[in-house]
mmCIF file of C-alpha atoms in Angstrom:
data_model
loop_
_atom_site.group_PDB
_atom_site.id
_atom_site.type_symbol
_atom_site.label_atom_id
_atom_site.label_comp_id
_atom_site.label_asym_id
_atom_site.label_seq_id
_atom_site.Cartn_x
_atom_site.Cartn_y
_atom_site.Cartn_z
ATOM 1 C CA MET M 1 23.801 -25.187 34.685
ATOM 2 C CA GLU M 2 24.528 -23.986 31.142
ATOM 3 C CA ALA M 3 27.399 -26.469 30.882
ATOM 4 C CA LEU M 4 25.100 -29.284 32.046
ATOM 5 C CA THR M 5 22.455 -28.322 29.498
ATOM 6 C CA ALA M 6 25.029 -28.164 26.734
ATOM 7 C CA SER M 7 26.358 -31.599 27.588
ATOM 8 C CA LEU M 8 22.930 -33.257 27.835
ATOM 9 C CA PHE M 9 21.432 -31.534 24.796
ATOM 10 C CA PRO M 10 24.245 -30.811 22.338
ATOM 11 C CA ALA M 11 21.778 -29.880 19.586
ATOM 12 C CA LEU M 12 19.958 -27.319 21.724
ATOM 13 C CA HIS M 13 22.480 -24.483 21.552
ATOM 14 C CA LYS M 14 23.177 -25.036 17.881
ATOM 15 C CA SER M 15 19.497 -24.810 16.995
ATOM 16 C CA THR M 16 18.628 -21.828 19.156
ATOM 17 C CA THR M 17 21.504 -19.789 17.798
ATOM 18 C CA SER M 18 20.171 -20.343 14.313
ATOM 19 C CA LEU M 19 16.843 -18.740 15.229
ATOM 20 C CA ASN M 20 18.167 -15.314 14.277
ATOM 21 C CA LYS M 21 18.585 -16.496 10.704
ATOM 22 C CA LEU M 22 15.160 -18.114 10.813
ATOM 23 C CA GLN M 23 13.623 -14.817 11.923
ATOM 24 C CA GLN M 24 14.434 -13.230 8.601
ATOM 25 C CA LEU M 25 12.582 -15.997 6.717
ATOM 26 C CA THR M 26 9.458 -15.928 8.866
ATOM 27 C CA LYS M 27 6.865 -13.181 8.581
ATOM 28 C CA PRO M 28 3.211 -13.431 9.644
ATOM 29 C CA LEU M 29 0.647 -12.442 7.047
ATOM 30 C CA LEU M 30 -0.529 -8.874 7.605
ATOM 31 C CA THR M 31 -4.290 -8.479 7.470
ATOM 32 C CA THR M 32 -5.951 -5.133 7.922
ATOM 33 C CA SER M 33 -9.360 -3.571 7.586
ATOM 34 C CA PRO M 34 -9.972 -2.110 4.118
ATOM 35 C CA PHE M 35 -10.861 1.163 5.844
ATOM 36 C CA SER M 36 -7.734 1.325 8.000
ATOM 37 C CA ILE M 37 -4.763 3.399 6.833
ATOM 38 C CA THR M 38 -2.695 3.441 10.018
ATOM 39 C CA HIS M 39 -0.058 0.729 10.174
ATOM 40 C CA LYS M 40 2.862 2.276 12.039
ATOM 41 C CA ASN M 41 2.356 0.399 15.300
ATOM 42 C CA LEU M 42 1.328 -2.998 14.031
ATOM 43 C CA PRO M 43 2.628 -5.718 16.387
ATOM 44 C CA SER M 44 4.629 -8.344 14.600
ATOM 45 C CA LYS M 45 5.325 -11.171 17.034
ATOM 46 C CA SER M 46 5.478 -14.835 16.250
ATOM 47 C CA LYS M 47 6.047 -17.951 18.365
ATOM 48 C CA LEU M 48 8.315 -20.567 16.910
ATOM 49 C CA TYR M 49 8.060 -24.104 18.276
ATOM 50 C CA THR M 50 10.997 -26.355 17.445
ATOM 51 C CA THR M 51 11.141 -29.996 18.491
ATOM 52 C CA LEU M 52 14.698 -31.121 19.180
ATOM 53 C CA SER M 53 15.635 -34.763 19.600
ATOM 54 C CA SER M 54 18.749 -36.133 21.238
ATOM 55 C CA SER M 55 19.923 -39.369 22.775
ATOM 56 C CA ALA M 56 18.790 -38.203 26.186
ATOM 57 C CA ALA M 57 15.331 -36.773 25.537
ATOM 58 C CA ALA M 58 13.054 -34.874 23.186
ATOM 59 C CA THR M 59 12.660 -31.245 24.159
ATOM 60 C CA THR M 60 10.232 -28.638 22.783
ATOM 61 C CA VAL M 61 11.651 -25.141 22.767
ATOM 62 C CA SER M 62 9.331 -22.149 22.679
ATOM 63 C CA ALA M 63 10.944 -18.882 21.653
ATOM 64 C CA ASP M 64 9.433 -15.416 21.362
ATOM 65 C CA VAL M 65 10.813 -14.156 18.107
ATOM 66 C CA ASP M 66 10.432 -10.595 16.860
ATOM 67 C CA VAL M 67 10.389 -11.261 13.146
ATOM 68 C CA ASP M 68 10.818 -7.561 12.344
ATOM 69 C CA GLU M 69 14.084 -7.229 14.250
ATOM 70 C CA LEU M 70 17.368 -7.679 12.453
ATOM 71 C CA GLU M 71 20.533 -9.079 13.967
ATOM 72 C CA THR M 72 21.844 -5.525 14.236
ATOM 73 C CA GLY M 73 19.039 -4.673 16.651
ATOM 74 C CA GLU M 74 17.344 -2.342 14.147
ATOM 75 C CA LYS M 75 13.617 -2.520 13.446
ATOM 76 C CA PHE M 76 12.638 -3.327 9.895
ATOM 77 C CA ASP M 77 9.816 -1.054 8.766
ATOM 78 C CA TRP M 78 7.672 -3.008 6.318
ATOM 79 C CA PHE M 79 5.882 0.178 5.276
ATOM 80 C CA ALA M 80 9.059 2.072 4.402
ATOM 81 C CA GLN M 81 10.109 0.016 1.365
ATOM 82 C CA TRP M 82 9.295 -0.117 -2.337
ATOM 83 C CA TYR M 83 6.864 -2.843 -3.420
ATOM 84 C CA PRO M 84 5.823 -4.010 -6.903
ATOM 85 C CA VAL M 85 2.133 -3.506 -7.608
ATOM 86 C CA MET M 86 1.535 -4.701 -11.160
ATOM 87 C CA PRO M 87 3.484 -5.135 -14.405
ATOM 88 C CA VAL M 88 2.718 -2.390 -16.899
ATOM 89 C CA CYS M 89 1.824 -4.959 -19.558
ATOM 90 C CA ASP M 90 -1.195 -6.012 -17.475
ATOM 91 C CA LEU M 91 -2.514 -2.470 -16.984
ATOM 92 C CA ASP M 92 -5.105 -0.731 -19.148
ATOM 93 C CA LYS M 93 -4.654 3.053 -19.272
ATOM 94 C CA ARG M 94 -8.361 3.554 -19.916
ATOM 95 C CA VAL M 95 -9.596 2.234 -16.550
ATOM 96 C CA PRO M 96 -8.516 2.173 -12.880
ATOM 97 C CA HIS M 97 -7.299 -1.096 -11.352
ATOM 98 C CA ALA M 98 -7.806 -2.457 -7.828
ATOM 99 C CA LYS M 99 -4.962 -4.178 -5.974
ATOM 100 C CA ARG M 100 -4.217 -5.214 -2.390
ATOM 101 C CA VAL M 101 -0.631 -5.017 -1.138
ATOM 102 C CA LEU M 102 0.404 -5.533 2.515
ATOM 103 C CA GLY M 103 -3.254 -5.347 3.478
ATOM 104 C CA LEU M 104 -3.655 -1.977 1.751
ATOM 105 C CA ASP M 105 -6.425 -1.605 -0.819
ATOM 106 C CA VAL M 106 -5.044 0.635 -3.556
ATOM 107 C CA VAL M 107 -6.122 1.806 -6.988
ATOM 108 C CA VAL M 108 -3.653 2.064 -9.867
ATOM 109 C CA TRP M 109 -4.528 4.422 -12.728
ATOM 110 C CA TRP M 110 -2.912 6.266 -15.622
ATOM 111 C CA ASP M 111 -2.608 10.037 -15.258
ATOM 112 C CA LYS M 112 -2.483 11.198 -18.872
ATOM 113 C CA ASN M 113 -1.933 14.827 -17.855
ATOM 114 C CA GLU M 114 1.372 13.962 -16.172
ATOM 115 C CA SER M 115 2.049 10.800 -18.213
ATOM 116 C CA GLY M 116 2.541 8.536 -15.225
ATOM 117 C CA TRP M 117 0.954 5.715 -13.232
ATOM 118 C CA ARG M 118 -0.558 6.768 -9.889
ATOM 119 C CA VAL M 119 -1.301 4.726 -6.780
ATOM 120 C CA PHE M 120 -4.044 6.000 -4.439
ATOM 121 C CA ASP M 121 -6.024 4.622 -1.535
ATOM 122 C CA ASP M 122 -8.930 2.779 -3.090
ATOM 123 C CA SER M 123 -11.394 4.890 -1.156
ATOM 124 C CA CYS M 124 -13.150 8.126 -2.076
ATOM 125 C CA PRO M 125 -12.941 10.669 0.793
ATOM 126 C CA HIS M 126 -16.624 11.477 0.325
ATOM 127 C CA ARG M 127 -18.445 8.197 1.099
ATOM 128 C CA LEU M 128 -15.556 5.687 0.958
ATOM 129 C CA ALA M 129 -16.665 4.199 -2.343
ATOM 130 C CA PRO M 130 -13.868 2.239 -4.095
ATOM 131 C CA LEU M 131 -12.258 4.477 -6.691
ATOM 132 C CA SER M 132 -11.268 1.378 -8.655
ATOM 133 C CA GLU M 133 -14.954 1.039 -9.559
ATOM 134 C CA GLY M 134 -14.898 4.499 -11.137
ATOM 135 C CA ARG M 135 -13.592 5.760 -14.468
ATOM 136 C CA ILE M 136 -11.121 8.096 -16.134
ATOM 137 C CA ASP M 137 -13.052 11.148 -17.360
ATOM 138 C CA GLN M 138 -12.447 13.091 -20.586
ATOM 139 C CA TRP M 139 -10.032 15.436 -18.816
ATOM 140 C CA GLY M 140 -7.908 12.560 -17.574
ATOM 141 C CA ARG M 141 -9.091 12.740 -13.964
ATOM 142 C CA LEU M 142 -10.013 9.798 -11.739
ATOM 143 C CA GLN M 143 -13.770 9.999 -11.202
ATOM 144 C CA CYS M 144 -15.609 8.293 -8.348
ATOM 145 C CA VAL M 145 -18.432 6.008 -9.449
ATOM 146 C CA TYR M 146 -20.738 7.098 -6.579
ATOM 147 C CA HIS M 147 -21.144 10.891 -6.789
ATOM 148 C CA GLY M 148 -18.719 11.806 -9.566
ATOM 149 C CA TRP M 149 -16.000 13.526 -7.524
ATOM 150 C CA CYS M 150 -12.916 13.996 -9.718
ATOM 151 C CA PHE M 151 -9.262 13.840 -8.650
ATOM 152 C CA ASN M 152 -6.026 14.752 -10.376
ATOM 153 C CA GLY M 153 -2.729 12.875 -10.222
ATOM 154 C CA SER M 154 -1.777 14.558 -6.934
ATOM 155 C CA GLY M 155 -4.959 13.395 -5.216
ATOM 156 C CA ASP M 156 -6.520 16.875 -5.197
ATOM 157 C CA CYS M 157 -10.256 17.062 -5.729
ATOM 158 C CA LYS M 158 -10.776 19.138 -8.856
ATOM 159 C CA PHE M 159 -14.526 18.909 -9.314
ATOM 160 C CA ILE M 160 -17.666 18.103 -7.302
ATOM 161 C CA PRO M 161 -20.727 18.005 -9.603
ATOM 162 C CA GLN M 162 -23.183 18.855 -6.815
ATOM 163 C CA ALA M 163 -21.277 21.920 -5.541
ATOM 164 C CA PRO M 164 -21.992 25.480 -6.799
ATOM 165 C CA PRO M 165 -19.276 26.547 -9.266
ATOM 166 C CA ASP M 166 -18.583 29.821 -7.440
ATOM 167 C CA GLY M 167 -18.384 28.326 -3.979
ATOM 168 C CA PRO M 168 -20.940 27.371 -1.317
ATOM 169 C CA PRO M 169 -23.412 29.747 0.414
ATOM 170 C CA LEU M 170 -22.285 31.681 3.474
ATOM 171 C CA LEU M 171 -23.792 29.272 5.991
ATOM 172 C CA VAL M 172 -22.044 26.312 4.343
ATOM 173 C CA LEU M 173 -18.747 28.141 4.674
ATOM 174 C CA TRP M 174 -19.529 28.764 8.319
ATOM 175 C CA TYR M 175 -20.029 25.038 8.880
ATOM 176 C CA LEU M 176 -16.902 24.011 6.997
ATOM 177 C CA ASN M 177 -14.673 26.624 8.579
ATOM 178 C CA VAL M 178 -15.921 26.780 12.158
ATOM 179 C CA VAL M 179 -17.468 23.406 12.913
ATOM 180 C CA SER M 180 -14.946 21.344 10.932
ATOM 181 C CA LYS M 181 -12.119 23.829 11.718
ATOM 182 C CA ARG M 182 -10.579 23.447 8.286
ATOM 183 C CA LEU M 183 -9.468 27.093 8.134
ATOM 184 C CA ASP M 184 -8.427 29.661 10.695
ATOM 185 C CA VAL M 185 -11.189 32.279 10.842
ATOM 186 C CA VAL M 186 -12.110 35.457 12.644
ATOM 187 C CA VAL M 187 -15.733 35.445 13.791
ATOM 188 C CA SER M 188 -17.860 38.488 14.514
ATOM 189 C CA ASP M 189 -21.602 38.822 15.195
ATOM 190 C CA SER M 190 -23.738 40.947 12.913
ATOM 191 C CA GLU M 191 -27.231 41.129 11.538
ATOM 192 C CA ILE M 192 -27.973 40.368 7.918
ATOM 193 C CA ASN M 193 -31.472 41.107 6.617
ATOM 194 C CA GLY M 194 -32.786 41.203 10.166
ATOM 195 C CA PHE M 195 -31.488 37.770 11.091
ATOM 196 C CA GLY M 196 -28.832 37.159 13.734
ATOM 197 C CA LEU M 197 -26.294 35.287 11.620
ATOM 198 C CA VAL M 198 -22.594 34.783 11.973
ATOM 199 C CA VAL M 199 -20.486 36.722 9.523
ATOM 200 C CA LEU M 200 -17.148 35.166 8.787
ATOM 201 C CA THR M 201 -14.011 36.886 7.707
ATOM 202 C CA THR M 202 -11.377 34.350 6.738
ATOM 203 C CA VAL M 203 -7.714 35.096 7.096
ATOM 204 C CA PHE M 204 -7.646 35.276 3.310
ATOM 205 C CA GLY M 205 -10.333 37.947 3.290
ATOM 206 C CA GLN M 206 -12.659 36.088 0.952
ATOM 207 C CA PHE M 207 -15.850 34.031 1.063
ATOM 208 C CA ASP M 208 -15.720 32.345 -2.343
ATOM 209 C CA GLN M 209 -13.546 29.363 -1.477
ATOM 210 C CA GLN M 210 -14.799 26.293 -3.298
ATOM 211 C CA VAL M 211 -15.665 23.116 -1.426
ATOM 212 C CA HIS M 212 -13.442 20.837 -3.517
ATOM 213 C CA THR M 213 -10.314 22.774 -2.503
ATOM 214 C CA PHE M 214 -10.532 21.670 1.130
ATOM 215 C CA LYS M 215 -7.849 19.239 2.235
ATOM 216 C CA LYS M 216 -10.318 16.650 3.513
ATOM 217 C CA ALA M 217 -11.683 16.361 -0.029
ATOM 218 C CA CYS M 218 -8.336 14.960 -1.221
ATOM 219 C CA VAL M 219 -7.440 11.298 -1.772
ATOM 220 C CA ASN M 220 -4.602 9.643 0.122
ATOM 221 C CA THR M 221 -1.767 9.141 -2.398
ATOM 222 C CA TYR M 222 1.400 7.037 -2.366
ATOM 223 C CA PRO M 223 4.764 7.648 -4.062
ATOM 224 C CA SER M 224 4.978 5.549 -7.217
ATOM 225 C CA THR M 225 7.322 4.910 -10.128
ATOM 226 C CA VAL M 226 7.882 2.530 -13.037
ATOM 227 C CA GLN M 227 11.033 0.408 -13.167
ATOM 228 C CA ASN M 228 11.803 -2.759 -15.135
ATOM 229 C CA GLY M 229 8.331 -2.557 -16.658
ATOM 230 C CA ILE M 230 6.697 -2.777 -13.221
ATOM 231 C CA VAL M 231 4.692 -0.189 -11.263
ATOM 232 C CA TRP M 232 6.189 0.188 -7.759
ATOM 233 C CA PHE M 233 4.767 2.078 -4.809
ATOM 234 C CA TRP M 234 5.891 3.202 -1.360
ATOM 235 C CA PRO M 235 3.108 2.244 1.106
ATOM 236 C CA ASN M 236 3.470 5.306 3.318
ATOM 237 C CA SER M 237 1.812 8.597 2.429
ATOM 238 C CA GLU M 238 3.330 10.752 5.158
ATOM 239 C CA PRO M 239 4.788 14.053 3.839
ATOM 240 C CA GLN M 240 8.424 13.118 4.525
ATOM 241 C CA TYR M 241 8.151 10.347 1.912
ATOM 242 C CA LYS M 242 6.790 12.556 -0.883
ATOM 243 C CA ASP M 243 10.181 12.686 -2.650
ATOM 244 C CA ILE M 244 11.441 9.309 -1.437
ATOM 245 C CA LEU M 245 12.326 8.332 -5.018
ATOM 246 C CA LEU M 246 15.181 10.860 -4.948
ATOM 247 C CA LYS M 247 16.673 9.128 -1.894
ATOM 248 C CA LYS M 248 15.872 5.476 -2.436
ATOM 249 C CA LYS M 249 14.881 3.605 -5.591
ATOM 250 C CA PRO M 250 13.264 0.184 -6.057
ATOM 251 C CA PRO M 251 15.573 -2.815 -6.623
ATOM 252 C CA TYR M 252 16.903 -2.681 -10.157
ATOM 253 C CA MET M 253 17.384 -5.733 -12.397
ATOM 254 C CA PRO M 254 19.392 -4.664 -15.472
ATOM 255 C CA GLU M 255 18.715 -7.940 -17.328
ATOM 256 C CA MET M 256 15.004 -7.080 -17.524
ATOM 257 C CA ASP M 257 15.810 -3.978 -19.570
ATOM 258 C CA ASP M 258 18.458 -5.689 -21.687
ATOM 259 C CA PRO M 259 17.059 -6.551 -25.158
ATOM 260 C CA SER M 260 19.546 -9.413 -25.471
ATOM 261 C CA TYR M 261 17.560 -11.237 -22.775
ATOM 262 C CA THR M 262 14.172 -12.834 -23.250
ATOM 263 C CA LYS M 263 11.707 -12.151 -20.450
ATOM 264 C CA SER M 264 8.205 -13.195 -19.569
ATOM 265 C CA ILE M 265 6.256 -11.164 -17.043
ATOM 266 C CA GLY M 266 2.742 -11.483 -15.681
ATOM 267 C CA ASN M 267 0.522 -10.946 -12.683
ATOM 268 C CA ARG M 268 -1.403 -13.355 -10.494
ATOM 269 C CA ASP M 269 -3.192 -12.882 -7.167
ATOM 270 C CA MET M 270 -2.486 -15.582 -4.583
ATOM 271 C CA PRO M 271 -4.483 -15.678 -1.328
ATOM 272 C CA TYR M 272 -1.560 -16.366 1.005
ATOM 273 C CA GLY M 273 1.552 -14.729 2.428
ATOM 274 C CA TYR M 274 4.955 -14.660 0.817
ATOM 275 C CA GLU M 275 6.415 -17.106 3.349
ATOM 276 C CA VAL M 276 4.140 -19.858 1.982
ATOM 277 C CA LEU M 277 5.183 -18.987 -1.567
ATOM 278 C CA ILE M 278 8.900 -19.087 -0.725
ATOM 279 C CA GLU M 279 8.517 -22.460 0.979
ATOM 280 C CA ASN M 280 6.720 -23.771 -2.103
ATOM 281 C CA LEU M 281 9.420 -22.483 -4.478
ATOM 282 C CA MET M 282 12.099 -24.216 -2.412
ATOM 283 C CA ASP M 283 10.276 -27.552 -2.692
ATOM 284 C CA PRO M 284 11.097 -29.018 -6.143
ATOM 285 C CA ALA M 285 9.676 -32.434 -5.206
ATOM 286 C CA HIS M 286 6.115 -31.221 -5.781
ATOM 287 C CA VAL M 287 6.697 -30.027 -9.341
ATOM 288 C CA PRO M 288 6.099 -33.306 -11.309
ATOM 289 C CA TYR M 289 2.777 -33.796 -9.527
ATOM 290 C CA ALA M 290 1.317 -30.354 -8.742
ATOM 291 C CA HIS M 291 2.305 -29.121 -12.233
ATOM 292 C CA TYR M 292 1.505 -32.353 -14.060
ATOM 293 C CA LYS M 293 1.410 -31.819 -17.862
ATOM 294 C CA ILE M 294 1.926 -28.102 -17.364
ATOM 295 C CA MET M 295 5.715 -27.952 -17.244
ATOM 296 C CA ARG M 296 8.237 -29.880 -19.302
ATOM 297 C CA ILE M 297 9.792 -32.264 -16.836
ATOM 298 C CA PRO M 298 12.125 -35.105 -17.864
ATOM 299 C CA GLN M 299 10.709 -38.477 -16.886
ATOM 300 C CA ALA M 300 12.887 -41.263 -15.529
ATOM 301 C CA LYS M 301 12.884 -44.216 -17.945
ATOM 302 C CA ASP M 302 13.367 -46.865 -15.276
ATOM 303 C CA ARG M 303 10.176 -46.110 -13.402
#
């Protein structure tokens, strides 16, 4: 049967075997909720429909193609790579900046205390307000615009204006420790001032822990670095990727750091996936018309 198919449709086998190469050029646009931070199990399937003509007949071939699978059989993890966020020349150190990359809403800001650009989830852990709408305070911390929570370059909450400076009252600690289970505690019943209250003894033997030190008050942070004048980030905040820069670096282009070269760099948001952009860049026929009077294009004299 395979021999018969090959003889009747000589173009069929040639085209289907080239699908593996086509897989690597085809990637569906990832869209996610701005409040979703889990992307590990995102399905990435795409149907390719190819019309093949021959002397015998025209046949439509439908193929289920896993666009994330390489020819080696390995899965390509889109969230375990370095991605450019913004060129440094377009960033203002005085304010935070909002960006969306791979469906992730992130905020880019300058940490003057550590002299580096930081990339966080653009969401305050308190009420999910966008941190990009906030400000950099006088101590160089990222401050939320809603209730003024302040975060350092590691994502730790360093200050909550509404919280007592010496820690919350006893009953607040009871709620945070027991109900939310944020610390291991030993609970014993006792009477305080004639009231049957729960007295807590934490494993640390203290009651003065401040609210802002709790882990759930921290911002989700991503590994980031600057290379070739561009801020890059690793879109996975799991602990094993904290020092990913020591193991894997972003792609390096030595010409961009070579003063003998002239470079022009900028930033523009485009509301479509990279596969549309690549197709457009590989189509020079549109340039004289779509970029009319914008680019210097030689005109044919006989037309």
